[in-house]
C-alpha cells in the first residue's frame, strides 16, 4: 500500500501527543517536512491531513471522501445512530441536507422575509449599542443574541427580546458547547475513556452540569416541536421551518425514509440542534472578529464607512439590493473570514470506501482533516497572510470584487456549509448597518488590543473591550 508519509506514531496514542494547543499550526509545520498530504494516527484511527487548497477542493468534490467518522459520543448524541445533518451519512444525510437547504432557501436564504427577520435583530442591536456609547463593552454576547434569535425566528416562528432569560440561557449553553469542544478530543478516539468519563459524571460537578445542559437544550427544542405538532394545519401555508418539515413527514410513505413517522421526528430534533449549533456561534464570532479587526485597522474602517455612506447614505438601512454596488464591504467580510479562519479544521470527513487519491491509497474509514487555516494562510498563495488587507480581494481600481478559491471559510464540495448563503447575507446586513452608524475603537484605558484567540473547535478572540461612537447622533 502507498499511504501518505508522516511522523512515526507511538503505540496506543499514535500522534495525539504531538498536536499541541493549535493543531492547525502544528500541521503547517509538519507540512514543511512531509509535504501537502501527510498522515497521522489518532489512537487506532488512520488520519490524513490536507493542507493545499487544491487538494481540499479535489478531495471534497468526491462523494467517497464526504463521510463522517462513526464516533460513539456523536452517535449517542442523536439517540444511538447517526441522524440530522452534521454527523449523518448516506441516505439520511442526503435527505436531511437537501430538505434543510431547500426549505431555508424558500423560507429565507436570500429572500425578503429573511431580510425582515434580520432587520428586527439589527434594530434591537443598534438600540443596545447606543446605550454603551463611549463606554468599554464586550461585543460577543450581544452578537450572539441577535444571530441566534434570527435563526430561531426563521426555524420556529418565534422571536425573543435579546435580554429574555430563555434566550440568554440557550446562548450560554450553545456557547459553552462550542467553546469547550476540541476538534481532536480524546474521548472520540478512546471509547473506553468516554465510558469512564460518563461514569465519572456522577461525581464531577462540571461534567454533570454539561450533561444536564445538553438535556435541557434538547428538551427545549422538543417542546417547540410538540407545540408545532399541536397547532399544525395540513393545508395552511407553513409558518416556519418546523411546519415545512411536518408537511414533509405527512407526505412520506416510505418506511425507509428519514422523514417517516417516529424516525422523522427524531431526525427533526437533531437537524434543529445542528442548525443552532452550527449557525449561531459561527456567525456571531465572525462579527466579533470583524469588530476587533476593524478597531485595529481604523483606516480600513473609514473606507468601509465611506462606501456605505456613498452608496446607501445615512437615512435608511442598507439592503441586500445594495450589495452588488458595495465591493469594499464584501472585501472586508472576505478578509475577516480569511484572516480569522474561524473553523480552522472544518469538521473531520472520513473515507466511505477504499480509494486512491493523488496516487495515495486511502483505506475505508480513514479520517480526512482539511486544514482550512493553512489554505487561508498559505504563504504560497497569499503574499502577506498575517496582514489584514481587504484590498487583496479587489481589482486594482477597487471597483470589482475578486474571489480567490483558496479562501474557503465554509469548506468546499459535497459537505460545504449548509448555511453559507444565509451567513453571507447576514454578515452583509450586520456589517453594513452597524458600520453605517458606529465607529469602533480600542478602550483607551484598557489593555492593548491583540488578535490573540482561544483555540477550541472554533477560534474565538480572547475577551476584550471596545468603545463605540455614534456617527449619527454625536
Ligand atoms: C460565518 C458563519 C459560518 C461558517 C464560517 C461556517 C463554516 C462551516 C464549516 C467549515 C463547515 C464544515 C464543512 C465540512 O465538513 O467540510 C460547516 C458545516 C455546516 N454548517 Fe456552517 N458555517 C457558518 C454558518 C452556518 C449557518 C448560519 C448555518 C445554519 C443555518 C450552518 C449550518 C451548517 C451545517 C448544517 C453544516 C453541516 C453540513 C454537512 O455536514 O453536510 N452554518 N459550516
Coordinates of C-alpha atoms and ligand atoms in Angstrom, one line a residue:
X1 CA 0.0 0.0 0.0
X2 CA 1.0 3.6 -0.6
X3 CA -0.3 5.6 2.4
X4 CA 0.9 9.2 2.7
X5 CA 4.1 9.8 4.7
X6 CA 4.0 11.2 8.3
X7 CA 5.6 11.3 11.7
X8 CA 6.0 7.9 13.4
X9 CA 3.1 7.1 15.8
X10 CA 3.6 5.8 19.3
X11 CA 1.8 2.7 20.4
X12 CA -1.8 3.3 21.7
X13 CA -1.9 7.0 21.4
X14 CA -0.5 7.4 17.9
X15 CA 0.4 11.0 17.2
X16 CA -2.2 12.6 19.5
X17 CA 0.6 13.9 21.9
X18 CA 2.1 15.9 19.0
X19 CA -0.9 18.1 18.2
X20 CA -0.1 20.9 20.6
X21 CA -2.6 23.6 21.6
X22 CA -3.1 24.8 18.0
X23 CA -3.2 21.7 15.8
X24 CA -3.8 23.8 12.6
X25 CA -0.4 25.4 13.1
X26 CA 1.3 22.2 14.1
X27 CA 0.0 20.7 10.8
X28 CA 1.6 23.6 8.9
X29 CA 4.9 22.8 10.4
X30 CA 4.5 19.1 9.7
X31 CA 3.7 20.0 6.1
X32 CA 7.2 21.5 5.7
X33 CA 8.7 18.1 6.4
X34 CA 6.2 15.6 5.0
X35 CA 4.5 17.5 2.1
X36 CA 1.0 18.8 1.4
X37 CA -0.7 15.5 2.1
X38 CA 0.6 13.6 5.2
X39 CA -0.7 11.0 7.5
X40 CA -1.1 10.6 11.3
X41 CA -2.6 8.2 13.7
X42 CA -5.1 9.3 16.3
X43 CA -5.2 6.3 18.7
X44 CA -6.3 3.4 16.3
X45 CA -7.6 5.7 13.6
X46 CA -5.7 6.4 10.4
X47 CA -5.8 10.1 9.6
X48 CA -4.7 12.1 6.5
X49 CA -4.3 15.9 6.6
X50 CA -4.8 18.0 3.5
X51 CA -3.1 21.4 3.5
X52 CA -3.1 22.7 0.0
X53 CA -6.4 24.3 -1.1
X54 CA -6.4 22.5 -4.4
X55 CA -6.1 19.1 -2.7
X56 CA -9.0 20.0 -0.3
X57 CA -11.1 21.1 -3.3
X58 CA -10.4 17.9 -5.3
X59 CA -10.9 15.6 -2.3
X60 CA -14.2 17.0 -1.2
X61 CA -15.6 17.1 -4.7
X62 CA -15.7 13.3 -4.3
X63 CA -18.6 11.5 -2.7
X64 CA -16.3 8.9 -1.2
X65 CA -14.4 11.5 0.9
X66 CA -17.6 13.0 2.2
X67 CA -18.3 10.6 5.0
X68 CA -18.2 11.3 8.8
X69 CA -16.5 9.2 11.4
X70 CA -18.8 7.0 13.4
X71 CA -17.8 8.0 16.9
X72 CA -19.8 6.7 19.8
X73 CA -20.2 10.0 21.6
X74 CA -21.7 11.5 18.4
X75 CA -24.0 8.5 17.8
X76 CA -25.2 8.8 21.4
X77 CA -26.0 12.5 20.9
X78 CA -28.5 11.5 18.3
X79 CA -30.1 8.6 20.0
X80 CA -27.8 5.7 19.2
X81 CA -27.4 6.2 15.4
X82 CA -26.4 9.0 13.0
X83 CA -29.2 11.5 12.5
X84 CA -29.7 15.1 11.4
X85 CA -27.1 16.7 9.1
X86 CA -23.7 17.5 10.5
X87 CA -22.7 13.9 11.6
X88 CA -25.2 12.0 9.4
X89 CA -24.1 9.9 6.4
X90 CA -25.6 8.1 3.4
X91 CA -29.3 8.3 2.6
X92 CA -30.3 10.0 5.9
X93 CA -27.7 12.8 5.3
X94 CA -28.7 13.3 1.7
X95 CA -32.4 13.6 2.6
X96 CA -32.0 15.8 5.6
X97 CA -29.4 18.1 4.0
X98 CA -31.3 18.5 0.8
X99 CA -34.5 19.3 2.6
X100 CA -32.9 21.8 5.0
X101 CA -31.2 23.6 2.2
X102 CA -34.3 23.9 0.1
X103 CA -36.6 24.9 3.0
X104 CA -34.3 27.5 4.4
X105 CA -33.8 28.9 0.8
X106 CA -37.6 29.0 0.2
X107 CA -38.1 30.5 3.6
X108 CA -35.4 33.0 3.9
X109 CA -32.0 32.4 2.4
X110 CA -31.5 35.4 0.2
X111 CA -35.2 36.4 0.3
X112 CA -37.1 39.4 1.6
X113 CA -38.6 37.6 4.5
X114 CA -35.1 36.8 5.8
X115 CA -34.1 40.4 5.4
X116 CA -37.1 41.5 7.6
X117 CA -36.2 39.0 10.3
X118 CA -32.6 40.3 10.4
X119 CA -33.7 43.9 10.4
X120 CA -35.6 43.3 13.7
X121 CA -32.3 42.0 15.2
X122 CA -30.2 44.8 13.8
X123 CA -32.6 47.4 15.2
X124 CA -32.5 45.9 18.7
X125 CA -28.7 45.7 18.4
X126 CA -28.4 49.3 17.4
X127 CA -30.5 50.3 20.5
X128 CA -28.3 48.2 22.7
X129 CA -25.1 49.6 21.2
X130 CA -26.4 53.2 21.6
X131 CA -26.6 52.6 25.4
X132 CA -22.9 51.8 25.5
X133 CA -21.6 54.8 23.6
X134 CA -18.2 55.9 25.0
X135 CA -18.1 53.1 27.5
X136 CA -16.0 49.9 27.3
X137 CA -18.1 46.9 26.3
X138 CA -17.7 43.3 25.0
X139 CA -19.3 42.5 21.7
X140 CA -19.5 38.7 21.6
X141 CA -22.6 38.1 23.8
X142 CA -24.5 40.9 22.1
X143 CA -24.0 39.4 18.6
X144 CA -24.9 36.0 19.9
X145 CA -28.4 37.1 20.9
X146 CA -29.1 38.8 17.6
X147 CA -27.8 36.0 15.4
X148 CA -29.4 33.1 17.4
X149 CA -32.6 35.0 17.5
X150 CA -32.7 35.5 13.8
X151 CA -32.1 31.8 13.2
X152 CA -34.7 30.9 15.9
X153 CA -37.3 33.1 14.3
X154 CA -36.8 31.5 10.8
X155 CA -36.9 28.0 12.2
X156 CA -39.6 28.2 14.9
X157 CA -41.5 31.3 14.0
X158 CA -40.9 32.8 17.5
X159 CA -38.9 35.9 18.3
X160 CA -37.5 36.7 21.8
X161 CA -36.2 40.0 23.2
X162 CA -32.4 40.0 23.4
X163 CA -32.4 40.0 27.2
X164 CA -35.1 37.3 27.5
X165 CA -33.8 34.8 30.1
X166 CA -34.7 31.8 27.9
X167 CA -32.7 33.2 25.0
X168 CA -29.8 34.0 27.3
X169 CA -29.9 30.6 28.8
X170 CA -29.8 28.9 25.3
X171 CA -26.9 31.1 24.2
X172 CA -24.9 30.2 27.3
X173 CA -25.4 26.5 26.6
X174 CA -24.6 26.7 22.9
X175 CA -21.6 28.9 23.5
X176 CA -20.1 26.6 26.1
X177 CA -20.7 23.6 23.9
X178 CA -18.7 25.3 21.1
X179 CA -16.0 27.0 23.1
X180 CA -15.2 23.9 25.2
X181 CA -15.2 21.4 22.4
X182 CA -11.9 20.4 20.8
X183 CA -11.5 19.2 17.2
X184 CA -9.4 16.2 18.3
X185 CA -10.9 15.4 21.6
X186 CA -9.5 12.3 23.3
X187 CA -13.0 10.9 24.1
X188 CA -13.6 10.5 20.4
X189 CA -10.6 8.3 19.9
X190 CA -10.7 6.2 23.1
X191 CA -14.2 4.8 23.5
X192 CA -13.2 3.5 26.9
X193 CA -12.2 7.0 28.1
X194 CA -15.7 8.1 27.0
X195 CA -17.3 5.3 29.1
X196 CA -15.2 6.2 32.1
X197 CA -16.0 9.9 31.7
X198 CA -19.7 9.1 31.6
X199 CA -19.4 7.1 34.8
X200 CA -17.3 9.8 36.5
X201 CA -20.0 12.3 35.5
X202 CA -22.0 11.3 38.6
X203 CA -19.1 12.6 40.7
X204 CA -17.8 15.6 38.8
X205 CA -19.9 18.7 39.1
X206 CA -18.8 20.3 35.8
X207 CA -19.4 17.2 33.8
X208 CA -22.8 16.7 35.4
X209 CA -23.7 20.2 34.6
X210 CA -22.6 19.7 31.0
X211 CA -24.8 16.7 30.5
X212 CA -27.8 18.5 32.2
X213 CA -27.3 21.4 29.8
X214 CA -27.4 19.2 26.7
X215 CA -30.5 17.5 28.0
X216 CA -32.1 20.9 28.7
X217 CA -31.4 22.2 25.2
X218 CA -32.8 19.0 23.7
X219 CA -36.0 19.2 25.9
X220 CA -36.4 22.8 24.8
X221 CA -36.2 22.0 21.1
X222 CA -38.5 19.0 21.6
X223 CA -41.1 21.3 23.4
X224 CA -41.1 23.7 20.4
X225 CA -41.7 20.7 18.0
X226 CA -44.6 19.5 20.2
X227 CA -46.2 23.0 20.1
X228 CA -46.0 22.9 16.3
X229 CA -47.5 19.4 16.1
X230 CA -50.4 20.6 18.3
X231 CA -51.2 23.6 16.1
X232 CA -50.1 22.2 12.7
X233 CA -52.6 22.7 9.9
X234 CA -52.0 20.5 6.9
X235 CA -53.4 22.8 4.2
X236 CA -52.3 26.1 5.7
X237 CA -49.1 27.9 4.5
X238 CA -46.2 26.8 6.6
X239 CA -45.3 29.2 9.3
X240 CA -41.7 28.3 9.6
X241 CA -39.1 25.6 9.0
X242 CA -40.7 23.2 11.5
X243 CA -44.0 23.4 9.7
X244 CA -42.4 22.6 6.4
X245 CA -40.7 19.6 8.0
X246 CA -44.0 18.4 9.5
X247 CA -45.5 18.8 6.0
X248 CA -42.8 16.7 4.5
X249 CA -43.4 14.0 7.1
X250 CA -47.1 13.9 6.2
X251 CA -46.2 13.2 2.6
X252 CA -43.7 10.5 3.4
X253 CA -44.9 6.9 2.9
X254 CA -41.6 5.1 2.5
X255 CA -40.7 3.4 5.9
X256 CA -37.0 3.6 5.0
X257 CA -37.1 7.4 4.7
X258 CA -35.5 9.6 7.4
X259 CA -38.8 11.5 7.4
X260 CA -41.0 8.6 8.2
X261 CA -43.1 8.8 11.4
X262 CA -41.1 8.4 14.7
X263 CA -37.8 8.4 12.8
X264 CA -38.8 11.6 11.1
X265 CA -39.4 13.3 14.4
X266 CA -36.1 12.1 15.8
X267 CA -34.3 13.5 12.7
X268 CA -36.1 16.8 13.1
X269 CA -34.8 17.3 16.7
X270 CA -31.2 16.6 15.7
X271 CA -31.5 18.7 12.5
X272 CA -32.8 21.6 14.5
X273 CA -30.0 21.2 17.1
X274 CA -27.5 21.0 14.2
X275 CA -28.7 24.3 12.7
X276 CA -28.4 26.1 16.1
X277 CA -25.0 24.6 17.0
X278 CA -23.5 25.3 13.5
X279 CA -25.3 28.6 12.8
X280 CA -25.3 30.8 15.8
X281 CA -21.9 30.8 17.3
X282 CA -20.1 30.8 14.0
X283 CA -21.8 33.9 12.6
X284 CA -21.6 35.9 15.8
X285 CA -17.9 35.0 16.3
X286 CA -17.2 36.2 12.8
X287 CA -18.8 39.6 13.7
X288 CA -16.7 39.8 16.8
X289 CA -13.6 39.2 14.7
X290 CA -14.7 41.9 12.4
X291 CA -15.2 44.5 15.1
X292 CA -11.8 43.6 16.6
X293 CA -10.0 43.7 13.3
X294 CA -11.6 47.0 12.2
X295 CA -10.9 48.5 15.7
X296 CA -7.2 47.6 15.0
X297 CA -7.4 49.0 11.4
X298 CA -9.1 52.4 11.6
X299 CA -8.1 53.3 8.0
X300 CA -9.9 50.2 6.6
X301 CA -12.9 51.0 8.8
X302 CA -13.1 54.6 7.4
X303 CA -13.0 53.2 3.8
X304 CA -15.8 50.8 4.7
X305 CA -17.9 53.6 6.2
X306 CA -17.2 55.9 3.2
X307 CA -18.5 53.2 0.8
X308 CA -21.7 52.7 2.9
X309 CA -22.3 56.5 3.1
X310 CA -21.7 56.9 -0.7
X311 CA -24.0 54.0 -1.8
X312 CA -26.7 53.9 0.9
X313 CA -26.5 57.3 2.6
X314 CA -27.2 57.7 6.3
X315 CA -31.0 57.9 6.3
X316 CA -32.0 54.3 5.6
X317 CA -30.7 50.8 6.5
X318 CA -28.6 49.0 3.8
X319 CA -30.4 46.1 2.0
X320 CA -29.3 43.1 0.0
X321 CA -30.0 45.0 -3.2
X322 CA -27.1 47.4 -2.4
X323 CA -24.7 44.5 -2.2
X324 CA -23.5 44.5 -5.9
X325 CA -22.6 48.2 -5.5
X326 CA -20.5 47.6 -2.4
X327 CA -17.4 45.7 -3.3
X328 CA -15.3 47.1 -0.4
X329 CA -17.9 45.9 2.2
X330 CA -17.7 42.4 0.5
X331 CA -13.9 42.6 0.5
X332 CA -13.9 43.4 4.3
X333 CA -16.1 40.4 5.0
X334 CA -14.0 38.1 2.9
X335 CA -10.8 39.3 4.5
X336 CA -12.2 38.9 8.1
X337 CA -13.2 35.3 7.3
X338 CA -9.8 34.6 5.7
X339 CA -7.8 36.2 8.5
X340 CA -9.7 34.7 11.4
X341 CA -10.0 31.2 9.8
X342 CA -12.6 30.7 12.4
X343 CA -13.2 27.0 11.8
X344 CA -9.6 26.0 11.2
X345 CA -10.1 22.3 10.6
X346 CA -13.7 22.3 9.5
X347 CA -15.5 19.1 10.6
X348 CA -13.5 15.9 10.0
X349 CA -14.5 13.9 7.0
X350 CA -13.9 10.2 6.5
X351 CA -13.4 7.9 3.6
X352 CA -16.6 5.9 2.8
X353 CA -14.7 3.2 0.8
X354 CA -11.2 2.1 -0.2
X355 CA -9.9 4.6 -2.8
X356 CA -6.9 6.3 -4.3
X357 CA -6.3 10.0 -4.1
X358 CA -3.5 11.8 -5.9
X359 CA -1.6 8.5 -6.1
X360 CA -2.1 7.5 -2.5
X361 CA -4.1 4.6 -1.2
X362 CA -6.8 5.7 1.3
X363 CA -8.4 2.8 3.2
X364 CA -12.1 3.0 4.1
X365 CA -12.6 4.7 7.5
X366 CA -9.6 6.9 7.2
X367 CA -10.3 10.3 8.8
X368 CA -9.7 13.2 6.4
X369 CA -8.8 16.6 8.0
X370 CA -8.9 19.7 5.8
X371 CA -6.6 22.3 7.1
X372 CA -8.7 25.3 6.1
X373 CA -6.4 27.5 8.2
X374 CA -3.5 26.5 6.0
X375 CA -5.4 27.1 2.8
X376 CA -6.3 30.7 4.0
X377 CA -2.8 31.4 5.4
X378 CA -0.7 29.6 2.9
X379 CA 2.4 31.8 2.1
X380 CA 2.5 30.3 -1.4
X381 CA -1.0 31.6 -2.1
X382 CA -1.2 34.8 -0.1
X383 CA 1.7 37.2 -0.2
X384 CA 1.3 38.5 3.3
X385 CA -1.1 36.2 5.1
X386 CA -0.6 37.7 8.5
X387 CA -1.7 41.2 7.3
X388 CA -5.3 42.3 7.4
X389 CA -5.8 43.7 3.9
X390 CA -9.3 43.7 2.4
X391 CA -7.8 45.2 -0.8
X392 CA -6.4 41.8 -1.7
X393 CA -10.0 40.9 -2.8
X394 CA -10.4 43.9 -5.0
X395 CA -9.3 44.8 -8.6
X396 CA -6.7 47.4 -9.0
X397 CA -9.3 50.2 -9.4
X398 CA -11.2 49.0 -6.3
X399 CA -14.4 48.5 -8.2
X400 CA -14.6 44.8 -8.6
X401 CA -14.6 42.0 -6.0
X402 CA -12.1 39.3 -6.9
X403 CA -12.8 35.9 -5.5
X404 CA -9.9 33.6 -4.5
X405 CA -10.6 29.8 -4.5
X406 CA -8.2 29.4 -1.6
X407 CA -10.5 31.4 0.7
X408 CA -12.7 28.6 1.9
X409 CA -14.0 29.5 5.4
X410 CA -17.2 27.4 4.7
X411 CA -15.1 24.4 3.4
X412 CA -15.9 23.1 -0.1
X413 CA -17.5 20.3 -2.0
X414 CA -20.3 17.9 -1.0
X415 CA -20.3 18.9 2.7
X416 CA -19.8 22.7 2.2
X417 CA -21.5 24.6 4.9
X418 CA -25.3 24.3 4.6
X419 CA -25.8 27.8 6.0
X420 CA -23.3 29.6 3.7
X421 CA -25.8 31.8 1.8
X422 CA -27.6 32.7 5.0
X423 CA -24.4 33.5 6.8
X424 CA -23.1 35.6 3.9
X425 CA -26.4 37.6 3.7
X426 CA -26.5 38.1 7.4
X427 CA -22.9 39.2 7.6
X428 CA -23.5 41.7 4.8
X429 CA -26.6 43.2 6.6
X430 CA -25.0 43.4 10.0
X431 CA -21.7 44.8 8.7
X432 CA -23.2 47.5 6.5
X433 CA -25.9 48.5 9.1
X434 CA -23.6 48.7 12.1
X435 CA -20.6 50.5 10.3
X436 CA -23.1 52.9 8.7
X437 CA -23.8 54.2 12.2
X438 CA -21.0 53.3 14.6
X439 CA -17.3 53.9 14.8
X440 CA -15.4 51.3 16.8
X441 CA -12.1 51.6 18.6
X442 CA -10.0 50.2 21.4
X443 CA -10.7 51.2 25.0
X444 CA -8.2 54.0 25.7
X445 CA -8.0 52.9 29.4
X446 CA -7.9 49.2 28.7
X447 CA -5.3 46.6 27.8
X448 CA -3.7 46.8 24.3
X449 CA -5.9 45.0 21.7
X450 CA -4.4 41.9 20.1
X451 CA -5.6 39.3 17.7
X452 CA -4.9 36.5 20.2
X453 CA -7.5 33.8 20.3
X454 CA -8.7 30.8 22.3
X455 CA -8.4 27.6 20.2
X456 CA -11.4 25.3 20.5
X457 CA -13.1 23.7 17.5
X458 CA -13.6 27.3 16.5
X459 CA -11.1 30.2 17.1
X460 CA -12.6 32.7 19.5
X461 CA -11.0 36.2 20.0
X462 CA -9.8 36.5 23.6
X463 CA -12.2 38.6 25.7
X464 CA -11.6 42.2 25.1
X465 CA -13.3 45.6 25.4
X466 CA -14.1 48.0 22.6
X467 CA -15.6 51.5 22.6
X468 CA -18.2 52.7 20.2
X469 CA -19.1 56.1 18.9
X470 CA -22.4 57.0 17.3
X471 CA -21.6 58.9 14.0
X472 CA -25.2 60.0 13.6
X473 CA -26.1 61.4 17.0
X474 CA -22.8 62.6 18.3
Ligands
LIG1 C1 -19.7 32.6 9.4 C2 -20.5 31.6 9.5 C3 -20.3 30.1 9.2 C4 -19.1 29.5 9.0 C5 -17.7 30.1 8.9 C6 -19.4 28.1 8.8 C7 -18.4 27.1 8.5 C8 -18.7 25.7 8.3 C9 -17.8 24.7 8.0 C10 -16.3 24.9 7.9 C11 -18.4 23.5 8.0 C12 -17.8 22.1 7.7 C13 -17.9 21.7 6.3 C14 -17.2 20.3 6.1 O1 -17.5 19.4 6.8 O2 -16.3 20.3 5.2 C15 -19.8 23.8 8.2 C16 -20.8 22.8 8.1 C17 -22.2 23.1 8.4 N1 -22.7 24.3 8.7 FE1 -21.8 26.1 8.7 N2 -20.7 27.9 9.0 C18 -21.3 29.1 9.2 C19 -22.7 29.4 9.4 C20 -23.7 28.4 9.4 C21 -25.1 28.7 9.5 C22 -25.7 30.1 9.6 C23 -25.8 27.5 9.5 C24 -27.2 27.2 9.5 C25 -28.2 27.9 9.4 C26 -24.7 26.5 9.3 C27 -25.0 25.1 9.2 C28 -24.1 24.2 8.9 C29 -24.4 22.7 8.8 C30 -25.8 22.1 9.0 C31 -23.2 22.1 8.5 C32 -23.0 20.6 8.2 C33 -23.1 20.3 6.7 C34 -22.9 18.8 6.4 O3 -22.3 18.1 7.2 O4 -23.4 18.4 5.3 N3 -23.5 27.1 9.2 N4 -20.0 25.2 8.4

